[in-house]
Amino acid sequence: MEATTRFSLVLFGATGDLAHRKLFPSLFRLWKSELIDDFLILATGRSQEDRDAFLTHLREHVEEAGDEPEAWSKFESFIAYFRLDVKSDEAFRGMTRELDRLESDRGMSGNRLFYLSVSPSLFGAVTENLAASGMLKRRANDDDNGWSRVVVEKPFGHDLESAKELDRHLSRFVDESQVYRIDHYLGKETVQNIVAFRFATGMIEPLWNSHHIASVQITVSETLGVGERAGYYDSAGALRDMMQNHMMQLLAMTAMEPPLSLAPNDIRNEKVRVLRSIRIPTTPEEVAATTVQGQYGPGVIDGKNVPGYRDESDVAADSTTPTYIAHRLHLNSWRWTGVPFYLRHGKRLPARMSEIRVRFRIPPLHLFRASACDPSCPNVLRIRIQPDEGIRLSVGAKRPGPGVNLESVDLQFTYADAFGTDLPEAYERLLLDAMQGDPTLFIRQDEVEASWAWADAVLNGLESLPKPQFPNYAAGSTGPEDAGRIFLPLQGPRSNEPCDGWGSFNGGAGSDRE
Ligand code: BG6
């Protein structure tokens, strides 16, 4: 692929955690792979005095800078720094002059990607000042006169109304086609592969419906706690932080109809149809019957004692913020009517594991009833998002020897075996796509609104129910016991699946039963 060249990436929040952990390492790797070249990164921030101080700061915080010092020092030639108070219009005027000068020195025509890696409370100030200083133009794709694109990180609002408000604000300055809303799950190879696997494999799609599929379970389990992010997390909680965005995208990719083509809007049109088809709970009782929340208490992870959520820094001793959520939903669509979708996510669970489990219906005639693999042992397709990325399908096989004894065995593909390379970091793909003007893997505003419509209904329902007794699961355990009423602890396909590798932490796929 030819390198993408001659653009500026203006980075707000260049000294922040995301910039250190994801953005600079991804840019460095894109450049080393010759996917980008001849570009400018204008890093902005308040804490560092000047470019030298900023580069020293980066070297201290970005692992790759220490691992490959020679290549990193060449990469530094693409980085400029501007000390900026984002609330000062005067400072923005100074930055415009600096950006014009840097671009004209490099013979660039003003193709600009503005990356807002800042708290949402600063989106307003940054975009208003960008527009007022003339840096932001209403041009999504115009290489001759310079394009402007704005990359926004989640959260896209706190609820439906604030998401709409954020959009009204952005649309004062830019068109929808210029807004690149990042959901980093879409940058993961395994998530993109859901569409490839479903629509490039002739034998899968005819089975992908309620006639053959009994249930779908989507799990995103983390071992990490809230870390240093309680300031944000405590007002968000598990549903807003993970389910409203990343998990809704996994749901949409799993359940969408075949798109007309791979064009960005053909794919996004199908995703939004799924999100709009979610049956929205209408009463608190319905929410209570389909949702379980949890919050971790102290416990043990990987042999180490870890504090409970309420003991984390910046968390109130009586916080009722959930760090676990399990929810069962249905889609009102021709394809999926009657199929439960089980979604669950939690922090401080025993394993880091994200996967989609598709449980197929059992055969109509139980020929092998006496066997070890009895009719309650269905075919399960597991799309493993991370780690051990790959796909595994369990099928019954006759154990060699006398009699007819079946066992569950696997047909399996792993990225490690098939491709033998490390998977690229999600941000590499997303940054490159934004630079190239491909919005396929970015969230459209109607997707944001459709998933908030569902999330608001669940959150409002939970709000009007009696507060749960928190903490209700120990760090390192499999989550609140109560979750069993949503995810019945069925074993399968094997009863002794381990917590890591291909196993799931509770050994069970979601129940087929309502
Ligand atoms: C972020 C959430 O969006 O995704 C975090 O805010 C979460 O709370 C993270 O830990 C998980 O991402 P990944 O790629 O590690 O699964």
mmCIF file of C-alpha atoms and ligand atoms in Angstrom, residues 154 184-185 188 220 222 224 229 232-233 241-242 245-246 347 352 354 386, ligand 1:
data_model
loop_
_atom_site.group_PDB
_atom_site.id
_atom_site.type_symbol
_atom_site.label_atom_id
_atom_site.label_comp_id
_atom_site.label_asym_id
_atom_site.label_seq_id
_atom_site.Cartn_x
_atom_site.Cartn_y
_atom_site.Cartn_z
ATOM 1 C CA LYS A 154 -15.854 8.454 23.488
ATOM 2 C CA HIS A 184 -11.502 1.449 19.287
ATOM 3 C CA TYR A 185 -13.182 -1.971 19.227
ATOM 4 C CA LYS A 188 -9.528 -4.576 16.242
ATOM 5 C CA VAL A 220 -16.115 -8.541 27.667
ATOM 6 C CA GLU A 222 -11.409 -7.564 32.289
ATOM 7 C CA LEU A 224 -8.117 -4.630 35.534
ATOM 8 C CA ARG A 229 -9.638 6.761 35.932
ATOM 9 C CA TYR A 232 -14.420 9.723 34.832
ATOM 10 C CA TYR A 233 -15.559 6.195 35.637
ATOM 11 C CA ASP A 241 -18.303 2.813 29.729
ATOM 12 C CA MET A 242 -18.461 -0.443 27.745
ATOM 13 C CA ASN A 245 -20.532 1.627 22.824
ATOM 14 C CA HIS A 246 -18.081 -1.283 22.363
ATOM 15 C CA LYS A 347 -13.969 -5.259 35.749
ATOM 16 C CA ARG A 352 -9.217 -10.888 30.363
ATOM 17 C CA SER A 354 -13.719 -10.850 25.008
ATOM 18 C CA GLN A 386 -9.004 -11.177 22.574
HETATM 19 C C1 BG6 B 1 -12.308 1.638 27.190
HETATM 20 C C2 BG6 B 1 -12.967 1.707 28.539
HETATM 21 O O1 BG6 B 1 -13.111 2.241 26.222
HETATM 22 O O2 BG6 B 1 -12.081 0.271 26.851
HETATM 23 C C3 BG6 B 1 -12.112 1.017 29.589
HETATM 24 O O3 BG6 B 1 -13.163 3.060 28.896
HETATM 25 C C4 BG6 B 1 -11.800 -0.404 29.158
HETATM 26 O O4 BG6 B 1 -12.742 1.038 30.853
HETATM 27 C C5 BG6 B 1 -11.239 -0.425 27.748
HETATM 28 O O5 BG6 B 1 -10.866 -0.945 30.070
HETATM 29 C C6 BG6 B 1 -11.116 -1.858 27.259
HETATM 30 O O6 BG6 B 1 -10.440 -1.893 26.036
HETATM 31 P P1 BG6 B 1 -9.666 -3.202 25.582
HETATM 32 O O7 BG6 B 1 -9.221 -2.876 24.198
HETATM 33 O O8 BG6 B 1 -8.520 -3.377 26.539
HETATM 34 O O9 BG6 B 1 -10.636 -4.325 25.665
#
